[in-house]
Amino acid sequence: MNTLTLTLTMIAGICLCIGLIGGLILVVQLYQKLNRLIIDAYALQRMIVTHGDSQLSADSRLSHIDHLLSKLQQRDLEVRSLIHGLSSVENASSLIEETGIIDVERLASQSGLTEREAHLMIQLRTNYSTDIVSPPDGEK
């Protein structure tokens, strides 16, 4: 019985050693996987920081471009308004000079304008006369 106990104890010890070695191998593999995950997490963090910085830089440039675009659109609106204003004064002046009429009712009936439009034309002609822009013939 001693040999049988000794044999069983040896077999149990060998199985225990094999189990411990297998467990140690599993722990080493898990440690390597954990190490790879940590390295990947650091790489991902660096990538996110780099992407975030470039995104902030792009957003800043786009904001500056939007600001400049709004300034240009405002300036374009001012120029268009000025052009339309000058065009209205010139139209009023030429309409009144062609017809020679300065009475609102007669101008409205002969030109097909409403009385309000005719009144505005006469007001434009008197307030913003093109004579201010070009000197009279005698003053050259």
Short mmCIF file of C-alpha atoms in Angstrom, two decimals:
data_model
loop_
_atom_site.label_atom_id
_atom_site.label_comp_id
_atom_site.label_asym_id
_atom_site.label_seq_id
_atom_site.Cartn_x
_atom_site.Cartn_y
_atom_site.Cartn_z
CA MET A 1 0.00 0.00 0.00
CA ASN A 2 2.92 2.27 0.52
CA THR A 3 3.92 2.04 -3.10
CA LEU A 4 0.34 2.65 -4.20
CA THR A 5 0.07 5.73 -1.96
CA LEU A 6 3.44 6.92 -3.09
CA THR A 7 2.45 6.46 -6.75
CA LEU A 8 -0.86 8.25 -6.22
CA THR A 9 0.88 11.08 -4.39
CA MET A 10 3.41 11.38 -7.22
CA ILE A 11 0.66 11.42 -9.82
CA ALA A 12 -1.25 14.03 -7.82
CA GLY A 13 1.93 16.13 -7.46
CA ILE A 14 2.64 15.84 -11.20
CA CYS A 15 -0.97 16.86 -12.01
CA LEU A 16 -0.70 19.77 -9.59
CA CYS A 17 2.58 20.90 -11.20
CA ILE A 18 1.05 20.62 -14.69
CA GLY A 19 -1.98 22.62 -13.49
CA LEU A 20 0.24 25.30 -11.93
CA ILE A 21 2.38 25.56 -15.07
CA GLY A 22 -0.78 25.81 -17.23
CA GLY A 23 -2.17 28.49 -14.92
CA LEU A 24 1.13 30.39 -15.09
CA ILE A 25 1.07 30.24 -18.90
CA LEU A 26 -2.51 31.60 -18.89
CA VAL A 27 -1.51 34.44 -16.53
CA VAL A 28 1.42 35.38 -18.79
CA GLN A 29 -0.84 35.41 -21.88
CA LEU A 30 -3.45 37.53 -20.08
CA TYR A 31 -0.69 39.93 -18.97
CA GLN A 32 0.49 40.28 -22.58
CA LYS A 33 -3.08 40.95 -23.77
CA LEU A 34 -3.57 43.53 -21.02
CA ASN A 35 -0.28 45.19 -21.99
CA ARG A 36 -1.41 45.37 -25.66
CA LEU A 37 -4.75 46.86 -24.58
CA ILE A 38 -2.98 49.53 -22.51
CA ILE A 39 -0.67 50.40 -25.44
CA ASP A 40 -3.68 50.57 -27.79
CA ALA A 41 -5.51 52.83 -25.32
CA TYR A 42 -2.53 55.21 -25.19
CA ALA A 43 -2.33 55.25 -28.98
CA LEU A 44 -6.06 55.96 -29.19
CA GLN A 45 -5.70 58.76 -26.65
CA ARG A 46 -2.87 60.35 -28.68
CA MET A 47 -4.94 60.02 -31.86
CA ILE A 48 -7.95 61.67 -30.22
CA VAL A 49 -5.86 64.53 -28.86
CA THR A 50 -4.22 65.09 -32.25
CA HIS A 51 -7.58 64.96 -34.04
CA GLY A 52 -9.14 67.26 -31.45
CA ASP A 53 -6.36 69.83 -31.90
CA SER A 54 -6.71 69.78 -35.67
CA GLN A 55 -10.51 70.03 -35.36
CA LEU A 56 -10.21 73.05 -33.06
CA SER A 57 -7.79 74.67 -35.47
CA ALA A 58 -10.13 74.02 -38.41
CA ASP A 59 -13.10 75.38 -36.45
CA SER A 60 -11.14 78.52 -35.66
CA ARG A 61 -10.26 79.03 -39.33
CA LEU A 62 -13.87 78.43 -40.38
CA SER A 63 -15.10 80.90 -37.78
CA HIS A 64 -12.67 83.51 -39.11
CA ILE A 65 -13.81 82.81 -42.69
CA ASP A 66 -17.47 83.12 -41.62
CA HIS A 67 -16.70 86.46 -39.98
CA LEU A 68 -14.98 87.75 -43.12
CA LEU A 69 -17.81 86.46 -45.30
CA SER A 70 -20.41 88.26 -43.21
CA LYS A 71 -18.37 91.48 -43.50
CA LEU A 72 -18.20 91.05 -47.27
CA GLN A 73 -21.92 90.36 -47.49
CA GLN A 74 -22.66 93.48 -45.44
CA ARG A 75 -20.39 95.55 -47.68
CA ASP A 76 -22.03 94.04 -50.78
CA LEU A 77 -25.44 94.99 -49.41
CA GLU A 78 -24.25 98.55 -48.75
CA VAL A 79 -22.84 98.86 -52.28
CA ARG A 80 -26.01 97.45 -53.86
CA SER A 81 -28.14 99.83 -51.82
CA LEU A 82 -25.99 102.76 -52.92
CA ILE A 83 -26.23 101.68 -56.55
CA HIS A 84 -30.00 101.33 -56.37
CA GLY A 85 -30.26 104.72 -54.66
CA LEU A 86 -28.21 106.42 -57.35
CA SER A 87 -30.17 104.61 -60.02
CA SER A 88 -33.44 105.84 -58.50
CA VAL A 89 -32.20 109.44 -58.43
CA GLU A 90 -31.08 109.19 -62.05
CA ASN A 91 -34.39 107.62 -63.10
CA ALA A 92 -36.35 110.34 -61.32
CA SER A 93 -34.20 113.04 -62.85
CA SER A 94 -34.45 111.68 -66.39
CA LEU A 95 -38.22 111.09 -66.06
CA ILE A 96 -38.85 114.62 -64.85
CA GLU A 97 -36.48 116.14 -67.44
CA GLU A 98 -38.07 114.16 -70.29
CA THR A 99 -41.62 115.09 -69.37
CA GLY A 100 -40.82 118.51 -67.94
CA ILE A 101 -43.57 118.00 -65.37
CA ILE A 102 -43.10 118.74 -61.69
CA ASP A 103 -46.75 118.32 -60.69
CA VAL A 104 -47.42 114.99 -58.95
CA GLU A 105 -50.83 114.32 -60.47
CA ARG A 106 -49.78 115.12 -64.04
CA LEU A 107 -46.57 113.07 -63.72
CA ALA A 108 -48.55 110.12 -62.37
CA SER A 109 -51.13 110.24 -65.15
CA GLN A 110 -48.62 110.69 -67.99
CA SER A 111 -45.97 108.22 -66.83
CA GLY A 112 -48.24 105.48 -65.50
CA LEU A 113 -46.91 105.77 -61.95
CA THR A 114 -49.02 105.91 -58.86
CA GLU A 115 -49.28 109.29 -57.17
CA ARG A 116 -47.11 108.06 -54.35
CA GLU A 117 -44.40 106.93 -56.82
CA ALA A 118 -44.65 110.21 -58.72
CA HIS A 119 -44.33 112.15 -55.46
CA LEU A 120 -41.27 110.09 -54.55
CA MET A 121 -39.73 110.74 -57.98
CA ILE A 122 -40.21 114.48 -57.59
CA GLN A 123 -38.81 114.36 -54.06
CA LEU A 124 -35.75 112.44 -55.25
CA ARG A 125 -35.25 114.91 -58.08
CA THR A 126 -35.47 117.96 -55.83
CA ASN A 127 -33.54 116.59 -52.83
CA TYR A 128 -30.80 114.72 -54.70
CA SER A 129 -30.44 116.65 -57.90
CA THR A 130 -27.78 115.43 -60.29
CA ASP A 131 -26.76 119.07 -60.71
CA ILE A 132 -24.85 118.67 -57.45
CA VAL A 133 -22.74 115.94 -59.01
CA SER A 134 -22.06 117.66 -62.33
CA PRO A 135 -21.39 121.40 -62.42
CA PRO A 136 -23.67 123.61 -64.56
CA ASP A 137 -22.45 124.56 -68.01
CA GLY A 138 -21.57 128.11 -67.01
CA GLU A 139 -19.21 127.05 -64.19
CA LYS A 140 -16.80 124.86 -66.16
#
